[in-house]
Every structure is written in C-alpha cells, then in structure tokens.
Coordinates of C-alpha atoms and ligand atoms in Angstrom, one line a residue:
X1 CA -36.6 104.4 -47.7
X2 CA -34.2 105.0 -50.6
X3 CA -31.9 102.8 -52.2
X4 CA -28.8 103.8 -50.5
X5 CA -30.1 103.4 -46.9
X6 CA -31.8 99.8 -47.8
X7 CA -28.4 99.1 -49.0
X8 CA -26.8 100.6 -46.0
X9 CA -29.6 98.5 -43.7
X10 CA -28.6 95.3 -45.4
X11 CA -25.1 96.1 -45.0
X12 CA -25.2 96.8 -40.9
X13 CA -27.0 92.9 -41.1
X14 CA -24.5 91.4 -42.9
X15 CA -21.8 92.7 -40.8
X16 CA -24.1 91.5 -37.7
X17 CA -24.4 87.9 -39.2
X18 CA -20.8 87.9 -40.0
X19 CA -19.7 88.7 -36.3
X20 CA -22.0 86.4 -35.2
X21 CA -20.8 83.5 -37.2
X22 CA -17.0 84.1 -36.2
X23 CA -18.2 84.6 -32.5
X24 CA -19.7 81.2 -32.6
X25 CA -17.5 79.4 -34.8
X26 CA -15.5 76.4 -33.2
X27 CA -12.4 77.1 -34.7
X28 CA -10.2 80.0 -33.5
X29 CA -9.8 83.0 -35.7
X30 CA -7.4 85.5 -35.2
X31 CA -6.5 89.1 -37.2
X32 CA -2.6 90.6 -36.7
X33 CA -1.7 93.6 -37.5
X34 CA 1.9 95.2 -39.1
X35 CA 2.9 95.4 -35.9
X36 CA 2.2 91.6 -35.0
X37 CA -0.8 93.1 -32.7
X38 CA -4.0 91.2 -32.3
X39 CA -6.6 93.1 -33.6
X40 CA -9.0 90.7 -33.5
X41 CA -9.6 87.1 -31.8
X42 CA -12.8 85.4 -31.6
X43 CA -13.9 83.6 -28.2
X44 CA -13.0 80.1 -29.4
X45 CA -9.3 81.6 -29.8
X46 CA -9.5 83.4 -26.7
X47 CA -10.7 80.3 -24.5
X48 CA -8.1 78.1 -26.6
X49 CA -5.2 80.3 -26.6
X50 CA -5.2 82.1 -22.9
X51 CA -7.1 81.8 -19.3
X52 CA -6.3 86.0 -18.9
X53 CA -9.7 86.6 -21.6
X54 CA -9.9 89.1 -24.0
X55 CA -6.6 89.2 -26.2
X56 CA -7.1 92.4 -28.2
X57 CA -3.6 95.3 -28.3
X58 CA -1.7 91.8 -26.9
X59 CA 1.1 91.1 -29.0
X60 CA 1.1 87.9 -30.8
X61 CA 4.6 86.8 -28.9
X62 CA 2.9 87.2 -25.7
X63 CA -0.3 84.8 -26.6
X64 CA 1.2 82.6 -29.3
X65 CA 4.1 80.7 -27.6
X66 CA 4.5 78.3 -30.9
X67 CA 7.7 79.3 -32.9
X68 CA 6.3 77.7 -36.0
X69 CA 3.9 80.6 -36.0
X70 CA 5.6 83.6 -34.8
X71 CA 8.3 82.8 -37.6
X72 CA 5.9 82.3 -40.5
X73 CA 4.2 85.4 -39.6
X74 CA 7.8 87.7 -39.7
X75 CA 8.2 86.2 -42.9
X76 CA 4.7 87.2 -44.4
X77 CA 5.2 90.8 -43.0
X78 CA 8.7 91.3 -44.5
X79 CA 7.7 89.4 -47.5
X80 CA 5.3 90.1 -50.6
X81 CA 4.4 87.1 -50.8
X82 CA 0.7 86.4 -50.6
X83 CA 0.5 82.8 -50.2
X84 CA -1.5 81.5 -47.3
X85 CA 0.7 79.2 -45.2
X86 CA -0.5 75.8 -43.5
X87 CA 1.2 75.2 -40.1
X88 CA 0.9 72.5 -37.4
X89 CA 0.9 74.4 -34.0
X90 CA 1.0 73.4 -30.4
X91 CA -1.7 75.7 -28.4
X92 CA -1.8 75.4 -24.2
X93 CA -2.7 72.3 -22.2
X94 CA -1.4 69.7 -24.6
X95 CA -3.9 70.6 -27.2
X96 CA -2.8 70.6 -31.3
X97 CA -4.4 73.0 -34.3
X98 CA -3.7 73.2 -37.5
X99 CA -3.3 77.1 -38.4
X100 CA -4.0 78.9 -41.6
X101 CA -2.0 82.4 -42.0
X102 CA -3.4 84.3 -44.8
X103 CA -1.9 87.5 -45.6
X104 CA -4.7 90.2 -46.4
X105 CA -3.5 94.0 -47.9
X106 CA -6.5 96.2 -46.6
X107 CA -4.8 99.1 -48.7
X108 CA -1.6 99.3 -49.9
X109 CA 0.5 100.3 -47.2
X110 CA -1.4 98.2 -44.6
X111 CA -1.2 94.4 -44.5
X112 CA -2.4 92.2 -41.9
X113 CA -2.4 88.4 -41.3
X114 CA -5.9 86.4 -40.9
X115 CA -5.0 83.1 -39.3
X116 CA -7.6 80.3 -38.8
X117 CA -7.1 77.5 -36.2
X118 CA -8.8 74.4 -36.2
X119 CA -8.3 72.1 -33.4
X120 CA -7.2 68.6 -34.1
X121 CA -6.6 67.5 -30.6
X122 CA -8.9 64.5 -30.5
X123 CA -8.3 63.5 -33.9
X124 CA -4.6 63.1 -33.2
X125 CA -5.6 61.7 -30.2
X126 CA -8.1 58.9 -32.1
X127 CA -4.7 58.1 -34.6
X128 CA -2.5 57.5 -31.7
X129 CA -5.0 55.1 -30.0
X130 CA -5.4 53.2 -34.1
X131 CA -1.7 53.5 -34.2
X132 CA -1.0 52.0 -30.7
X133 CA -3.8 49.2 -31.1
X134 CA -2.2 48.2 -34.8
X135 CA 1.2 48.0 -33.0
X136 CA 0.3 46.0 -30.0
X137 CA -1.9 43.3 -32.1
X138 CA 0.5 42.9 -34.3
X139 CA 3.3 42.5 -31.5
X140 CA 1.0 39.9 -30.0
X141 CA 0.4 37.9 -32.8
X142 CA 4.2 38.3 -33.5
X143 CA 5.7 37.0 -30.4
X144 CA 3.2 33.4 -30.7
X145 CA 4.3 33.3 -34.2
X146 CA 7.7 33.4 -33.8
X147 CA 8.0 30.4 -31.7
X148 CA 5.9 28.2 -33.6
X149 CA 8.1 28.8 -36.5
X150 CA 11.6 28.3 -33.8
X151 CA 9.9 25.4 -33.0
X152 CA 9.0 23.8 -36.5
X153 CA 12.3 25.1 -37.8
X154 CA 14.5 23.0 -35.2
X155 CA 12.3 20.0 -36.0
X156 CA 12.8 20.2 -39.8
X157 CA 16.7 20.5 -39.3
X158 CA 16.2 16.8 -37.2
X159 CA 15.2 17.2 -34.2
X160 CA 11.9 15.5 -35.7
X161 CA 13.9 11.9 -34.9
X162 CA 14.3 12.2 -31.5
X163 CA 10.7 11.1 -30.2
X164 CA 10.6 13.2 -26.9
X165 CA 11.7 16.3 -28.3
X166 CA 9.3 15.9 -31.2
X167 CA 6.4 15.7 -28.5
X168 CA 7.6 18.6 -26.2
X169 CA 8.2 20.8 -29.3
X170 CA 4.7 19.8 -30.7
X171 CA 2.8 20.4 -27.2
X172 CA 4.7 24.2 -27.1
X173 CA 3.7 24.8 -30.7
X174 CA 0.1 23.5 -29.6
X175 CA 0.2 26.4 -27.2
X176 CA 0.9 29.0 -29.0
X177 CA -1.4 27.8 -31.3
X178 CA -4.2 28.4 -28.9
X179 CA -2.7 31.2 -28.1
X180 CA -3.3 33.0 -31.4
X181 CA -6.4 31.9 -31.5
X182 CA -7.2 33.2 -28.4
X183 CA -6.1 36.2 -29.1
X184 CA -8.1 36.6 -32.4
X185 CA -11.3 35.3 -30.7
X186 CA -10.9 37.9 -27.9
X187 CA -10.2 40.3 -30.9
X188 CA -12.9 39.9 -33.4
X189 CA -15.6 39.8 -29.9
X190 CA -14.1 43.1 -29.1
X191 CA -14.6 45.0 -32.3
X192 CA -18.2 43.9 -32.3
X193 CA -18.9 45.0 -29.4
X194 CA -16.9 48.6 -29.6
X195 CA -18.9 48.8 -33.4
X196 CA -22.3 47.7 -31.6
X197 CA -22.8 44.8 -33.8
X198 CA -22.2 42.4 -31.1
X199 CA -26.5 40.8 -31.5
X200 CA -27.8 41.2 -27.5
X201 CA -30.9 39.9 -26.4
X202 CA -32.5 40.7 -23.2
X203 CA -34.1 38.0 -21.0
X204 CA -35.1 37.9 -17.4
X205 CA -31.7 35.9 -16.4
X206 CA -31.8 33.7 -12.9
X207 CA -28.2 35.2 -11.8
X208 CA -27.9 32.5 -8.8
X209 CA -28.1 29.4 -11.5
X210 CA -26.2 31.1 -13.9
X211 CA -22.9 31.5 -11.1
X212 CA -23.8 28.0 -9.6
X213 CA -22.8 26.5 -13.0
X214 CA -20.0 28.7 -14.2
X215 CA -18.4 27.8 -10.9
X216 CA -18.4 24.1 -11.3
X217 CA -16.9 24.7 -14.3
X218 CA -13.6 26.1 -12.5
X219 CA -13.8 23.9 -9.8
X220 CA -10.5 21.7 -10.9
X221 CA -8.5 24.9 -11.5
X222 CA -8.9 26.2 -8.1
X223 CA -8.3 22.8 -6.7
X224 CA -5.2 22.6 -8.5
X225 CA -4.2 26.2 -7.3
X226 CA -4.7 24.9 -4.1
X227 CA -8.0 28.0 -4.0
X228 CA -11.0 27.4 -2.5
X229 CA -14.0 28.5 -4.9
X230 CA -17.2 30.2 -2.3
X231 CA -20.6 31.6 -3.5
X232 CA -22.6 33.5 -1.4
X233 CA -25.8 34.8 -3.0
X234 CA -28.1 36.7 -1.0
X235 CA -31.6 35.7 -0.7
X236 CA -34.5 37.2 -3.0
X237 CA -32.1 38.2 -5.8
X238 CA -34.6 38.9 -8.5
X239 CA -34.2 38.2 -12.1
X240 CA -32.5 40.5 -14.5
X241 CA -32.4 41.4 -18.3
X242 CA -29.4 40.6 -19.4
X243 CA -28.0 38.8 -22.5
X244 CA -27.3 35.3 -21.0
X245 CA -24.1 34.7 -23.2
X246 CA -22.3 38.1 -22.4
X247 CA -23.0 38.0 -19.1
X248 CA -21.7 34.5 -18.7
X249 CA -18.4 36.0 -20.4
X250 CA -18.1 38.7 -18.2
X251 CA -18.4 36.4 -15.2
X252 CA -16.6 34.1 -16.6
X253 CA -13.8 36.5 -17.5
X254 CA -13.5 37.4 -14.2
X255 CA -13.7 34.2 -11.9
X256 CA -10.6 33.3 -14.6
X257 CA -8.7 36.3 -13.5
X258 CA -9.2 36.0 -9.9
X259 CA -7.8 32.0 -10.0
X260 CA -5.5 32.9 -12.7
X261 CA -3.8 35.8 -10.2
X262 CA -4.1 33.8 -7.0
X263 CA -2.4 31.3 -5.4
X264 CA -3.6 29.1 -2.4
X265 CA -5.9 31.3 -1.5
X266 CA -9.6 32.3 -1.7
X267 CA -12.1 33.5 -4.5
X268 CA -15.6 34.6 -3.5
X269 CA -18.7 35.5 -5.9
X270 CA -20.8 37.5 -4.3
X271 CA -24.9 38.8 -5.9
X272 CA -26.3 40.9 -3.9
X273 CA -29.1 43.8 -4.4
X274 CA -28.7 47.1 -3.6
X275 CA -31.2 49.7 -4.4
X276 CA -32.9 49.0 -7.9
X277 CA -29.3 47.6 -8.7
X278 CA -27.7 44.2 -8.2
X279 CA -24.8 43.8 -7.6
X280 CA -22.0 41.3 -8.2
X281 CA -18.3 40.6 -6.5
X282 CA -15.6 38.5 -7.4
X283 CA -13.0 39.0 -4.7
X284 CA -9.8 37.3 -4.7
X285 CA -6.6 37.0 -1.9
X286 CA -4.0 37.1 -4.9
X287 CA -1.5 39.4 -6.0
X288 CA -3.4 42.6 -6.1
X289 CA -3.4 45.7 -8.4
X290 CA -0.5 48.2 -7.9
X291 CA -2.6 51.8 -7.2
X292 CA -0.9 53.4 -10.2
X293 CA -2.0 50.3 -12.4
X294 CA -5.9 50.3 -11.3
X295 CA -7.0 53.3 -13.6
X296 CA -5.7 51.6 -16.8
X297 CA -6.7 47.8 -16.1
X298 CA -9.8 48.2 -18.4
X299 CA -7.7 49.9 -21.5
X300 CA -7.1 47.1 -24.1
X301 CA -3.7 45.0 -23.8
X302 CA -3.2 46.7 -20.4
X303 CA -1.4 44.5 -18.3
X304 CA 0.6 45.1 -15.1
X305 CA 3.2 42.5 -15.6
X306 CA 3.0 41.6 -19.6
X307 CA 5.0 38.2 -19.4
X308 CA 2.8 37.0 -16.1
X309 CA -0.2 37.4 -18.1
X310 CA 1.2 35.6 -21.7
X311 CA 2.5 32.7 -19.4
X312 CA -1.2 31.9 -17.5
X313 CA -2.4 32.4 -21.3
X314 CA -3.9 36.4 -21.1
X315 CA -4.5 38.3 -24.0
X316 CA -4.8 41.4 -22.0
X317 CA -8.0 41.8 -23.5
X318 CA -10.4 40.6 -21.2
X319 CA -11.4 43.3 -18.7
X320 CA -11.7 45.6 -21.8
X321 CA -14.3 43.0 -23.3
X322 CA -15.9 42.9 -20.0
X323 CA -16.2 46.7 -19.3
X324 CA -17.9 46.9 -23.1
X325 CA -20.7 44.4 -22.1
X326 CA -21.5 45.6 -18.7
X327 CA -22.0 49.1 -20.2
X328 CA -24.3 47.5 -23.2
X329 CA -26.4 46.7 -20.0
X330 CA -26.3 50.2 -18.8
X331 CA -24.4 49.2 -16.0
X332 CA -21.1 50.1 -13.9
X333 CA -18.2 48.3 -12.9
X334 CA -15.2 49.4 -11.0
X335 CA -12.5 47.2 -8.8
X336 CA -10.9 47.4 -5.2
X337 CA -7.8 46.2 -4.9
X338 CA -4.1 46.1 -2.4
X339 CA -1.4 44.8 -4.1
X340 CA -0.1 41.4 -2.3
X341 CA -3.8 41.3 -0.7
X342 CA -6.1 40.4 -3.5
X343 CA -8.8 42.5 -5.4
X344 CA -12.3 42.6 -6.1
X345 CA -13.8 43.1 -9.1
X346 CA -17.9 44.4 -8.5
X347 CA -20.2 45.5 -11.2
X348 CA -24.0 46.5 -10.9
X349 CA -26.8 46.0 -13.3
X350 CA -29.8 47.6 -13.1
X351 CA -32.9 45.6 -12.0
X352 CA -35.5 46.5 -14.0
X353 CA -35.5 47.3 -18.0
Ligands
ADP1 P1 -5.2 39.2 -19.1 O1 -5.5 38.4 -20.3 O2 -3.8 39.7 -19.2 O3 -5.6 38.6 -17.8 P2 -7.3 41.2 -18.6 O4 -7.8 42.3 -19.5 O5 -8.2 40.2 -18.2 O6 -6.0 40.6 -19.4 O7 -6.6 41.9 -17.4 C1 -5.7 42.9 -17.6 C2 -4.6 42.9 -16.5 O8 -5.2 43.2 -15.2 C3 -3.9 41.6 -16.2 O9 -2.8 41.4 -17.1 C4 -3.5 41.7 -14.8 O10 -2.3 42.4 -14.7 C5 -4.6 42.6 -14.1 N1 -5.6 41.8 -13.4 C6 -6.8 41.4 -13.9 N2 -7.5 40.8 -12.9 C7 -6.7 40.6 -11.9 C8 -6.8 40.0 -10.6 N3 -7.9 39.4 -10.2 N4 -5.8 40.2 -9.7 C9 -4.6 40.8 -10.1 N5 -4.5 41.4 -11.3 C10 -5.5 41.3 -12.2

C-alpha cells in the first residue's frame, strides 16, 4: 500500500470516529447553512429539538422556535463578524440549553453556523431547589426572630414593670425560642441524612415494644385533644433491622402529626406483615389531606395550611426527614388520606437484611 492510500485509509477512519463521537455525544450539535438550512443535526439534537425525527433541508425557523437564536444567527450571516456567540435558549417541553453559534467560512463565499447545545435543564433545576430552600429557611427563621425581638423591644421601652405582661411576653419569647430551635434541630438532621452522614446501625429491632413505649409517651396529648390513642399489632411480627433511633423518629414524627391534625377523634398504630415486608399504619380521623396537596406533603417545608402548622409548632420539615430514613432502610412509604376524614400514613420495611 502506498503512502497516499494509507493516508487516504486513515483519513476514511477519522471521519468514521468523528461521526461517531458527534452521533453519540450528549449535547446537541447542529450545522446551518447560508440559507438558515439544517445541514446537519446529530440525534441528541434531533430527540431534543423535535418528535417529527430527522431534521436535515428543515429550516432552522421551523425547528428552532427560540428568538434569541434565530436572531443571532441573521446577524452572523449578514455580518463578518467571526465571533462565536453564547446564548441561553429555551428548547421544547420546558427544557433549557445553553447554545454556542460559531460561524465557520468553508470557502469564501460559503459560511455556515456550527451551533453546540448543552442542556442545563437539571442544573437549573438543582439552583431553583438551593434557591427556594435558602429562601424558605431563612423566611422561617425570620418570622420566630422577629417576634422575639417585638417582644424584648416592648419590654425594654417599660413594659418590663408591669409583672403580668413581663411573664406573658417572656412565655411567647420562650416559644419562639423553641421554635428556632426546632427548626435548626429538624435542619441540621435533615442535611445529614440527604448527605448520608447521618451514622445508622442495623439491629434486629422488637417493633411491638418499640410502639408500646412511644405511645405512652403521647398518651396526655391525646387526652387533652380529647383522642383516644389504639395499638393493634398483629401477632408473630418478627424482628427487623432497623436503626432504633431513626425509626423511633419516624414513628414518632408521625403519631405527632396524626394528634397534632386531629381533634376528638381517633389515632391507630397499626404493624402488620405482609409478604417479606412489615408493615406499619398510623391512621388518624382528623382534618385530612386535600388530593392536590398529597403528592407534595413529603417535599421539605411543604405545608397545606402554613400558619396551622407554625401555631401546633411544625417546621414543615418532618415528613421530609421521615421519607429520608425510611428509604435509608430500603423501604416505601406512601399516605391515604380524605380531607375532613382523617389520613393514614403506612410505610413497609423489609424483613430480612
Ligand atoms: P409540619 O411540621 O408542618 O407538621 P410535616 O413535614 O410533618 O410538617 O408535614 C407537612 C404537612 O403535611 C403539614 O403541615 C400538614 O399540612 C400535612 N400533614 C402531615 N400529617 C398530617 C396528618 N396526619 N393529617 C393532616 N395533615 C397532615
């Protein structure tokens, strides 16, 4: 074989390799012509940018709805400007890229457009979560804040001499106190678990004693909520591995909500096993879950009525705490619920490690 034709081989497998690497890449890339043509897209712009398939003769107007990008390529066509342009650009379904149009002169008189899109859907998606979470902590902490200071305020400008005032504005203070600290306990448990530093240690736990003395523990709550507290555990429940101390939170967390949300009613902890799973209810005749609410109710600082929860002492935290640990133990939890009926919370672990 000569030189030439080694050189010509190499050549046809370097084109290959290079089609292959812009077929597979996950970002979309896309050639215009003069004519603001496609000459080229690859499949991830395809799949990205239309549901009809291949995209090649289209013209860019009819695939590219984004006027950012129909603009900035008329003025890279009329222009001789060879500066490649950054541009945010909405694609289809909701979904966000940032584009890169380069202008590329094959000879001369012919000049096309390479644009790249990388898709920065989720990470825009991740910032607005960081951005929402900063917001709403700091709203929280805010709001408690604010009142102890009211409150200290009125007291320094005299209020401090009249001896029943004084110990009215010191128990509210004392309350939003706890409050805040609440809040930052329910916090800081949180971000361990989310960052998986939260220690767990498995032990065969007895689930029947464990309930048995988490409900004495709520007994004068109910009783004062006029609520009567029922267990009903069904017979052979076999031990589990489970981290005692979560699990004891995640009950815990719950029977709370269910008194917290009821009134003169009932709340019933059921542990029951079904299949290799077992399975636990905390049902409640309170207020209910409005439908459109129940999808969201596990989402941090979710609540359905914010100022109901901040008055019984919520920091809307809770449920998400509790669906973190229940999926450390590989498990699932879900809730039932009819708004003015009650709800049930029910989560299964599984029996065996
Ligand atoms: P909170 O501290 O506000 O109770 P949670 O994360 O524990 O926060 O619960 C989130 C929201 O879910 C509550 O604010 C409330 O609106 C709703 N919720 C939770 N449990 C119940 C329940 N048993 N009955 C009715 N609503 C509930």
């Amino acid at each position: 074989m000569g030189i030439s034709s080694t050189k010509e081989a190499s050549n046809g497998v370097k084109a290959k390799l290079l089609e292959a690497v812009v077929d597979e890449m996950q970002n979309g890339v896309l050639v215009i012509d003069a004519k603001k043509r496609l000459l080229y897209a690859n499949p991830f712009f395809e799949k990205t940018f239309s549901a009809a398939g291949k995209l090649e003769g289209k013209g860019l107007s009819e695939v590219v709805k984004d006027k950012t990008v129909l603009e900035t390529v008329d003025r890279m066509l009329l222009s001789k400007e060879e500066k490649p342009q950054e541009i945010a650009v909405q694609g289809k379904g909701g979904r966000f890229f940032e584009a890169r149009l380069v202008p590329f002169l094959i000879s001369d008189l012919q000049k096309v457009i390479i644009g790249f899109f990388h898709d920065v859907t989720e990470e825009k998606r991740v910032e607005a979560i960081k951005r929402d979470f900063v917001a709403n902590v700091s709203h929280e902490l805010r709001t408690p804040l604010s009142s102890i200071k009211g409150y200290a305020e009125t007291l320094l400008d005299g209020a401090l001499d009249d001896k029943k005032t004084l110990k009215n504005f010191l128990t509210i203070i004392d309350r939003h106190a706890n409050r805040m600290t609440a809040l930052i306990e329910d916090l800081l448990t949180l971000s361990m678990l989310e960052s998986h530093q939260m220690p767990m240690s498995f032990e065969p736990l007895d689930i029947k004693g464990l309930i048995n003395s988490i409900i004495q523990g709520f007994e004068k709550q109910a009783k004062d909520k006029g609520i009567k507290l029922i267990t009903d555990i069904g017979k052979e429940i076999p031990k589990i591995p489970a981290d005692k101390d979560r699990l004891e939170q995640v009950i815990v967390n719950l029977a709370d909500n269910a008194i917290k949300y009821t009134n003169n009613g009932t709340v019933r902890i059921f542990a029951r096993k079904t299949d290799n799973m077992l399975q636990i209810d905390v049902e409640d005749t309170g207020i209910g879950i409005p439908e459109k609410d129940i999808p969201r109710i596990f989402e941090r600082f979710y609540r359905v009525d914010k100022g109901r929860s901040r008055e019984l002492g919520g920091t809307g935290l809770g449920l998400a705490i509790v669906k973190h640990i229940i999926q450390g133990h590989n498990g699932k939890i879900w809730v039932k619920s009819e708004l003015g009926k009650g709800s049930v919370f029910s989560f299964a672990l599984p029996v065996k490690e």
